[in-house]
XYZ file of C-alpha atoms in Angstrom:
551
model
C -60.635 -26.100 27.685
C -57.431 -25.381 29.539
C -55.517 -27.715 27.203
C -56.977 -25.929 24.197
C -55.920 -22.559 25.608
C -52.422 -23.849 26.347
C -52.060 -25.272 22.831
C -53.370 -22.045 21.335
C -50.941 -19.964 23.385
C -48.063 -22.254 22.427
C -49.011 -22.078 18.773
C -49.218 -18.287 18.960
C -45.789 -18.147 20.640
C -44.236 -20.390 17.983
C -45.825 -18.333 15.206
C -44.479 -15.073 16.648
C -41.049 -16.614 17.303
C -40.864 -17.899 13.744
C -41.805 -14.503 12.380
C -39.085 -12.702 14.316
C -35.466 -12.794 13.144
C -33.196 -14.786 15.414
C -30.608 -12.534 17.019
C -28.209 -15.489 17.247
C -28.407 -16.320 13.547
C -25.131 -15.583 11.826
C -22.691 -14.409 10.986
C -19.997 -17.075 10.933
C -16.276 -16.341 10.630
C -13.928 -18.485 8.567
C -11.140 -20.181 10.534
C -7.739 -18.527 10.773
C -4.875 -19.526 8.512
C -3.045 -22.476 10.163
C 0.300 -21.138 8.897
C -0.369 -17.856 10.693
C -1.174 -19.665 13.934
C 2.065 -21.647 13.704
C 4.070 -18.483 13.007
C 2.428 -16.640 15.889
C 3.394 -19.470 18.224
C 7.111 -19.137 17.438
C 9.216 -18.300 20.501
C 9.895 -14.655 21.102
C 13.347 -13.290 21.784
C 15.947 -15.680 20.364
C 13.604 -17.048 17.715
C 11.853 -13.822 16.880
C 14.787 -11.901 15.492
C 15.402 -14.672 12.936
C 11.938 -14.435 11.456
C 13.287 -12.008 8.884
C 16.238 -14.255 8.016
C 17.182 -17.317 5.998
C 20.558 -18.938 5.512
C 22.631 -18.884 2.345
C 26.005 -20.637 2.226
C 25.951 -20.763 6.032
C 25.376 -17.033 6.404
C 22.314 -15.116 7.558
C 20.493 -13.469 4.656
C 17.477 -11.165 4.915
C 14.068 -12.569 4.011
C 10.904 -11.507 5.834
C 7.822 -13.289 4.506
C 5.297 -13.969 7.257
C 1.788 -15.375 6.794
C -1.472 -13.497 7.144
C -4.441 -14.710 9.231
C -6.409 -14.882 5.974
C -7.251 -18.518 5.294
C -7.388 -19.397 1.588
C -6.782 -23.115 1.980
C -10.069 -23.761 0.201
C -8.365 -22.677 -3.027
C -5.818 -25.488 -2.799
C -6.733 -27.976 -5.494
C -10.385 -28.304 -4.559
C -12.456 -29.939 -7.226
C -14.428 -26.751 -7.767
C -11.232 -24.744 -8.132
C -9.970 -27.198 -10.723
C -13.282 -26.961 -12.541
C -13.056 -23.178 -12.740
C -9.454 -23.328 -13.873
C -10.247 -25.947 -16.482
C -13.108 -23.833 -17.781
C -10.684 -21.057 -18.640
C -9.348 -20.847 -22.177
C -5.860 -19.443 -22.270
C -4.290 -19.840 -25.703
C -5.912 -22.749 -27.475
C -4.884 -21.338 -30.838
C -1.286 -20.762 -29.671
C -0.040 -22.970 -26.807
C 2.333 -21.555 -24.238
C 5.907 -21.430 -25.502
C 8.384 -23.838 -23.956
C 10.356 -20.883 -22.630
C 9.350 -17.352 -21.672
C 11.373 -14.663 -19.903
C 10.134 -11.197 -18.936
C 13.710 -9.933 -19.107
C 13.525 -10.412 -22.858
C 10.222 -8.513 -23.025
C 11.479 -5.359 -21.322
C 9.004 -6.041 -18.513
C 11.320 -5.958 -15.495
C 12.876 -3.132 -13.516
C 16.485 -3.580 -12.301
C 17.209 -6.110 -9.541
C 17.218 -4.537 -6.055
C 18.924 -5.488 -2.800
C 16.944 -5.668 0.459
C 20.057 -6.145 2.621
C 20.174 -5.957 5.623
C 16.443 -5.975 6.403
C 13.602 -8.510 6.304
C 11.642 -6.553 3.712
C 11.426 -9.099 0.886
C 7.629 -8.803 0.849
C 7.830 -5.116 -0.111
C 10.418 -5.789 -2.819
C 8.362 -8.595 -4.370
C 5.128 -6.586 -4.266
C 6.577 -3.427 -5.794
C 8.600 -5.358 -8.388
C 5.336 -6.955 -9.540
C 3.640 -3.554 -9.668
C 6.549 -2.027 -11.599
C 6.516 -4.963 -14.025
C 2.819 -4.451 -14.783
C 3.618 -0.909 -15.977
C 6.476 -1.887 -18.274
C 7.661 -1.515 -20.954
C 5.781 1.728 -21.446
C 6.224 3.263 -17.992
C 9.502 2.534 -16.165
C 9.102 3.183 -12.424
C 11.076 2.665 -9.227
C 8.875 2.691 -6.125
C 10.074 2.980 -2.531
C 10.151 -0.254 -0.513
C 11.324 1.803 2.479
C 8.048 3.737 2.431
C 5.863 0.623 2.215
C 7.697 -1.264 4.977
C 7.652 1.710 7.351
C 4.020 2.792 7.058
C 2.771 -0.776 7.426
C 3.931 -0.616 11.057
C 3.505 3.046 11.947
C 0.335 5.121 12.249
C 0.462 7.414 9.254
C -0.622 11.069 8.883
C -4.078 10.016 7.649
C -4.629 8.247 10.974
C -4.552 4.706 9.589
C -3.627 2.233 12.340
C -0.441 0.183 11.970
C -0.221 -3.571 11.770
C 0.754 -5.128 15.086
C 4.407 -4.527 15.906
C 6.515 -7.177 17.641
C 8.398 -5.031 20.138
C 11.276 -7.528 20.274
C 11.969 -7.272 16.544
C 13.369 -4.277 14.661
C 10.847 -2.301 12.606
C 12.224 -3.261 9.198
C 12.525 -6.935 10.204
C 8.842 -7.310 11.134
C 8.075 -9.096 7.875
C 4.845 -9.341 5.948
C 3.172 -10.822 2.907
C 1.204 -9.819 -0.167
C -2.043 -9.192 1.703
C -0.284 -6.723 3.963
C 1.151 -4.931 0.924
C -2.254 -4.936 -0.782
C -3.903 -3.398 2.293
C -1.394 -0.548 2.505
C -1.291 0.244 -1.217
C -5.051 -0.017 -1.812
C -5.851 2.409 1.022
C -3.720 5.033 -0.746
C -0.530 4.865 1.322
C 1.915 4.966 -1.580
C 3.551 3.901 -3.656
C 5.984 6.812 -3.734
C 9.130 7.264 -5.801
C 12.389 5.695 -4.659
C 14.128 8.999 -5.372
C 11.870 10.685 -2.806
C 12.513 8.064 -0.127
C 15.527 5.832 -0.887
C 16.032 2.477 0.799
C 17.938 2.784 4.050
C 17.689 6.581 3.999
C 15.715 8.977 6.212
C 12.724 7.496 7.987
C 9.464 8.123 6.121
C 8.132 10.036 9.140
C 10.509 12.838 8.149
C 8.697 13.108 4.796
C 5.089 12.255 5.671
C 3.329 13.862 2.707
C 5.092 12.527 -0.367
C 2.868 12.364 -3.466
C 1.283 9.008 -4.231
C 2.270 7.795 -7.688
C -0.391 5.134 -8.289
C -3.439 3.598 -6.642
C -3.547 -0.174 -6.400
C -6.830 -1.239 -8.000
C -6.388 -5.007 -8.463
C -4.480 -7.794 -6.736
C -5.194 -11.041 -8.560
C -4.633 -14.320 -6.757
C -2.488 -16.961 -8.450
C -3.009 -20.573 -7.298
C -0.526 -22.567 -5.237
C 1.750 -24.414 -7.680
C 3.403 -26.537 -4.951
C 3.830 -30.214 -5.808
C 2.310 -31.384 -2.520
C -1.095 -30.379 -3.844
C -0.550 -31.426 -7.453
C -3.344 -33.895 -7.995
C -6.471 -34.276 -10.093
C -4.887 -32.263 -12.894
C -4.158 -29.276 -10.677
C -0.427 -28.850 -11.341
C -0.870 -28.319 -15.045
C -3.754 -25.907 -14.556
C -2.071 -23.947 -11.752
C 1.076 -23.557 -13.817
C -0.978 -22.313 -16.754
C -2.631 -19.691 -14.552
C 0.793 -18.368 -13.587
C 2.096 -18.546 -17.159
C -0.938 -16.705 -18.474
C -0.440 -13.961 -15.889
C 3.227 -13.609 -16.829
C 2.410 -13.208 -20.514
C -0.505 -10.811 -20.080
C 0.249 -8.847 -16.886
C 3.840 -9.137 -15.724
C 5.817 -10.530 -12.805
C 4.060 -12.503 -10.061
C 4.893 -11.986 -6.385
C 5.145 -15.382 -4.716
C 6.524 -17.081 -1.591
C 9.154 -19.817 -1.231
C 11.238 -21.612 1.404
C 14.619 -19.972 0.935
C 17.188 -21.791 3.037
C 19.848 -22.218 0.364
C 22.196 -25.080 1.310
C 24.015 -27.928 -0.415
C 20.839 -30.017 -0.485
C 18.701 -27.381 -2.211
C 21.035 -25.052 -4.132
C 23.404 -25.643 -7.041
C 25.672 -22.608 -7.109
C 27.186 -23.535 -10.485
C 23.872 -23.682 -12.341
C 21.859 -21.199 -10.272
C 19.197 -23.846 -9.644
C 17.083 -24.375 -6.496
C 14.825 -27.271 -5.498
C 13.257 -27.888 -2.090
C 11.158 -30.993 -1.468
C 10.532 -30.815 2.278
C 7.498 -29.938 4.411
C 8.374 -26.374 5.425
C 6.356 -23.432 4.171
C 7.410 -20.183 2.543
C 9.657 -17.749 4.432
C 10.839 -15.488 1.604
C 9.026 -13.461 -1.063
C 10.338 -13.399 -4.638
C 8.984 -12.891 -8.165
C 8.302 -15.490 -10.826
C 9.326 -13.811 -14.093
C 9.313 -16.667 -16.594
C 9.747 -20.381 -17.183
C 11.753 -22.998 -19.060
C 9.952 -26.302 -19.613
C 13.179 -28.012 -20.656
C 15.502 -26.865 -17.887
C 17.358 -30.133 -17.136
C 16.573 -31.850 -13.852
C 20.240 -32.804 -13.593
C 21.141 -29.174 -12.882
C 19.495 -29.241 -9.451
C 21.388 -30.227 -6.285
C 18.679 -32.742 -5.424
C 17.103 -34.141 -8.544
C 13.341 -33.698 -9.124
C 11.436 -36.289 -11.138
C 11.216 -34.180 -14.283
C 12.648 -31.268 -16.234
C 11.309 -27.740 -16.057
C 11.751 -24.664 -13.894
C 10.408 -21.252 -13.076
C 12.695 -18.287 -13.680
C 12.761 -16.369 -10.394
C 13.939 -12.888 -9.486
C 15.387 -12.425 -6.002
C 16.002 -9.246 -3.996
C 19.555 -9.996 -2.858
C 21.328 -7.875 -5.457
C 22.970 -8.839 -8.745
C 25.775 -10.841 -7.115
C 23.317 -13.614 -6.259
C 22.638 -16.366 -8.793
C 22.527 -15.279 -12.420
C 22.685 -11.492 -12.019
C 20.034 -11.716 -9.305
C 17.911 -14.449 -10.934
C 17.756 -18.227 -10.476
C 15.817 -21.315 -11.573
C 13.351 -23.114 -9.311
C 12.019 -26.580 -10.109
C 8.346 -26.869 -10.998
C 8.227 -29.549 -8.294
C 9.335 -27.317 -5.420
C 7.035 -28.034 -2.479
C 7.255 -24.653 -0.761
C 5.837 -22.364 -3.441
C 3.122 -20.226 -1.894
C 0.238 -18.392 -3.536
C 1.075 -15.555 -5.897
C -0.318 -12.100 -6.558
C -0.424 -9.926 -9.678
C -0.514 -6.196 -8.877
C -2.371 -3.709 -11.111
C -2.872 0.023 -10.610
C -4.486 3.181 -11.932
C -3.086 6.724 -12.186
C -2.894 8.424 -8.800
C -5.354 11.156 -9.731
C -8.058 8.949 -11.198
C -9.616 8.297 -7.800
C -8.742 11.207 -5.555
C -11.324 10.213 -2.939
C -11.297 6.855 -1.143
C -14.184 6.027 1.192
C -13.058 3.099 3.368
C -13.078 1.442 6.776
C -10.459 -1.269 6.158
C -6.938 0.224 6.285
C -5.548 -3.150 7.419
C -7.260 -5.014 4.599
C -8.667 -8.506 4.232
C -8.033 -10.374 7.493
C -10.854 -12.955 7.578
C -13.960 -13.952 5.668
C -17.501 -14.127 6.983
C -20.892 -15.593 6.111
C -24.184 -13.975 7.154
C -25.523 -17.462 7.891
C -25.245 -19.343 11.153
C -24.666 -22.482 9.091
C -22.636 -21.318 6.074
C -23.267 -22.896 2.689
C -21.229 -22.613 -0.487
C -23.022 -20.768 -3.258
C -25.357 -18.892 -0.907
C -25.689 -15.195 -1.788
C -24.591 -12.686 0.834
C -24.859 -8.909 1.021
C -22.450 -6.401 2.535
C -22.826 -2.635 2.760
C -20.750 0.258 4.025
C -22.319 3.626 4.835
C -20.268 6.729 4.044
C -20.750 10.498 3.968
C -19.495 12.623 1.083
C -17.252 15.287 2.606
C -17.116 17.246 -0.647
C -18.926 17.381 -3.966
C -17.817 14.357 -5.938
C -18.526 11.790 -8.585
C -18.558 8.230 -7.268
C -16.830 6.242 -10.003
C -15.924 2.765 -8.716
C -16.294 0.235 -5.921
C -13.459 -1.999 -4.669
C -13.696 -5.236 -2.690
C -12.138 -8.682 -2.282
C -13.634 -11.987 -3.440
C -12.586 -15.417 -2.102
C -13.360 -17.734 -5.004
C -13.091 -18.290 -8.728
C -16.099 -17.226 -10.769
C -17.577 -15.062 -8.000
C -20.751 -13.240 -8.991
C -21.380 -9.708 -7.745
C -24.160 -7.140 -7.877
C -23.466 -3.513 -6.903
C -26.011 -0.999 -5.627
C -25.444 2.591 -4.540
C -28.238 4.105 -2.456
C -28.807 7.557 -0.975
C -29.928 7.187 2.627
C -32.429 9.011 4.771
C -31.761 6.952 7.901
C -29.214 4.890 9.775
C -29.218 1.602 7.833
C -28.985 0.518 4.189
C -32.709 -0.214 4.325
C -33.474 3.499 4.806
C -33.232 4.429 1.157
C -34.197 7.811 -0.173
C -33.197 6.984 -3.726
C -31.183 4.391 -5.612
C -29.121 6.044 -8.354
C -27.321 2.791 -9.186
C -29.129 -0.510 -8.827
C -27.920 -4.011 -9.565
C -24.766 -3.592 -11.664
C -23.846 -7.242 -12.179
C -20.778 -9.150 -13.226
C -18.488 -12.116 -12.613
C -14.943 -11.919 -11.239
C -12.980 -14.866 -12.546
C -10.110 -14.719 -10.045
C -9.989 -14.426 -6.258
C -8.355 -11.313 -4.853
C -8.875 -7.566 -4.752
C -10.896 -5.970 -7.551
C -12.041 -2.497 -8.544
C -15.280 -2.393 -10.522
C -15.910 0.806 -12.470
C -19.516 1.949 -12.192
C -21.402 1.934 -15.465
C -22.763 5.352 -14.562
C -20.924 7.618 -12.088
C -23.052 8.848 -9.200
C -22.944 12.557 -8.301
C -22.802 13.116 -4.530
C -23.181 16.651 -3.153
C -21.240 17.388 0.021
C -22.970 15.976 3.105
C -24.734 13.139 1.282
C -25.043 9.904 3.258
C -24.924 6.909 0.976
C -24.411 3.169 1.059
C -22.230 1.100 -1.234
C -23.724 -2.385 -1.313
C -22.466 -5.573 -2.941
C -24.245 -8.886 -3.257
C -21.621 -11.646 -3.459
C -22.074 -15.270 -4.499
C -18.980 -17.460 -4.186
C -19.773 -20.724 -5.992
C -17.550 -23.032 -3.932
C -16.870 -21.217 -0.662
C -18.991 -20.851 2.448
C -17.641 -17.473 3.635
C -18.072 -14.977 0.786
C -17.671 -11.598 2.532
C -14.262 -10.009 3.309
C -13.737 -8.356 6.690
C -11.077 -6.412 8.526
C -11.208 -7.553 12.138
C -8.830 -7.456 15.117
C -6.591 -10.533 15.279
C -4.001 -10.724 18.036
C -0.485 -10.387 16.733
C -1.554 -9.033 13.351
C -4.337 -6.465 13.271
C -4.848 -5.532 16.927
C -5.389 -1.931 15.824
C -8.468 -2.687 13.721
C -11.564 -0.899 14.977
C -15.105 -0.181 13.899
C -18.029 1.956 14.984
C -21.748 1.176 14.865
C -23.455 2.396 11.731
C -20.561 1.720 9.352
C -20.806 -1.861 8.064
C -23.927 -3.987 7.636
C -24.623 -7.508 6.392
C -27.708 -9.270 5.100
C -28.715 -12.764 4.053
C -31.526 -11.552 1.800
C -30.722 -7.967 0.794
C -33.730 -6.679 2.740
C -33.014 -7.095 6.450
C -29.703 -5.527 7.454
C -27.693 -6.100 10.651
C -24.879 -3.945 11.986
C -21.677 -5.981 11.766
C -20.136 -4.515 14.921
C -22.952 -5.964 17.016
C -21.811 -9.501 16.269
C -18.198 -9.082 15.071
C -16.609 -6.540 17.442
C -14.161 -4.286 15.638
C -15.178 -5.687 12.267
C -15.681 -3.714 9.058
C -16.276 -4.915 5.541
C -13.434 -4.535 3.055
C -15.510 -2.458 0.676
C -14.287 0.864 -0.675
C -16.089 3.530 -2.700
C -13.802 5.497 -5.026
C -14.593 8.966 -6.287
C -13.197 12.081 -7.894
C -13.698 15.549 -6.483
C -13.780 18.941 -8.122
C -9.994 19.255 -8.377
C -9.695 15.954 -10.249
C -12.497 16.704 -12.644
C -15.264 14.725 -11.024
C -17.514 17.773 -10.601
C -17.731 21.206 -12.154
C -16.280 24.276 -10.455
C -16.739 27.979 -11.100
C -18.836 28.869 -14.133
C -20.393 25.608 -15.324
C -20.095 24.476 -18.906
C -23.179 23.806 -21.003
C -22.600 20.069 -20.742
C -22.331 20.329 -16.954
C -25.582 22.300 -16.765
C -27.360 19.708 -18.893
C -26.003 16.938 -16.695
C -27.328 18.639 -13.564
C -30.794 19.393 -14.955
C -32.285 16.137 -13.609
C -30.861 16.951 -10.186
C -32.479 20.403 -10.202
C -35.838 19.081 -11.337
C -35.815 16.506 -8.567
C -35.104 19.231 -6.012
C -38.067 21.241 -7.269
C -40.364 18.246 -7.014
C -39.153 16.871 -3.687
C -37.669 19.800 -1.820
C -34.277 19.659 -0.133
C -34.400 15.975 0.750
C -32.973 14.897 -2.586
C -29.231 14.315 -2.200
C -27.900 12.925 -5.455
C -28.132 12.669 -9.182
C -26.775 10.327 -11.800
C -24.693 11.716 -14.644
């Protein structure tokens, strides 16, 4: 009898334990970028001040590319990556030309000079953004502004990236993901004429008008020869070529110690075949499949070169440009920058001013292809129309499903209404994306709402992007309970800060207020009245609890 009671009690305990969610289950963080860990371990003092430098003809030249903690090594020539690339059709009816040059397309702004600072990453990022707007919209954005506000708390209260106190502000360095974080949060870009390079510090002009809002940053695969296998080199090169022909210049990293072994001054040709990683940011602006291998200082195995734009002024190379062998082993990942008019999204709801730092899975044992949900809860501080949602994805062919819910409680599960449910799609490229809502959501001032995204990365175990404190990079990242939530099933939600201290999801909600035309002001038009009729009827039926309407 006693044994029966013991077994019954044990069975009851196991049943109850199985029914309860395990507090230790998930989430799991992706490992840090090994290149970042190596860079962080560099000696301070004598070694630190050279981080923003390379050597050219025996002289110190400014560079400044430094790696992010974000680990995207899974995108390096994995079989699944190759499969996704191979599935893409670029120009089957018209193969890529043997030579292509954005200079001949009117798609490049004039060559700039970053001297004497390690700000190459800002020059490469903004040159790519400017290129995407040409030939129809010539622009010159301020690198000074971008480099400064990355490392200083700005008037909006955004925290700065971690500053190395032993290195000058404009020699801190950075990479594309740092530029993407700053530009996508709405800090610039501003006009060069308003804040010229080397001029007054941006703090003296803290409220310059933003000219664009970064809405997409598309990842380009690593073309480096050390990972060229299983057909990857051809496919990676085609990804870059396709981007050049359809978007514009690509920001990319390289190892830029120009010496007699790597650089042919007479032909303006560069080829590095060693093990070192990228330390300088430049722009790929074209290619020449038949550029002779004999023109390089050290001869690669075959012909062909990228046409590259530098930021060392027009006295370098061929009026500021040079050729880099397809077989260069230091080429880092690239980014294509795309933007929208500054006034299109006048309201940015966000908790990730330092951007994508790591990736996370809601599962204790992550599995590629497993769906994951992330949600951020915001409050509308003015009447507005929610028009788009922005987030990062870590894989090719990532599926997403967007939901916007009006909340009556503290978590995404406490839904009062769901004005937008299950807007689905597939994002072909990794990177930062803005998805326009099929139907804008009207949010009266004071409305609490959640922006939720279900993400399925077909070949990666950590599908959700997070901003999180990482020593030496994003120490200033912070989060509060009740902001970001994750789920493994879309039903049960867990506060991210309880398990990832200081962590917030990189998920923005973009809107337009009354001044930018998102809502009506003053005497409403007939169309506005008709649009708001459903909202009024819902108020009559449900009292003052109803917070939103779709129009």
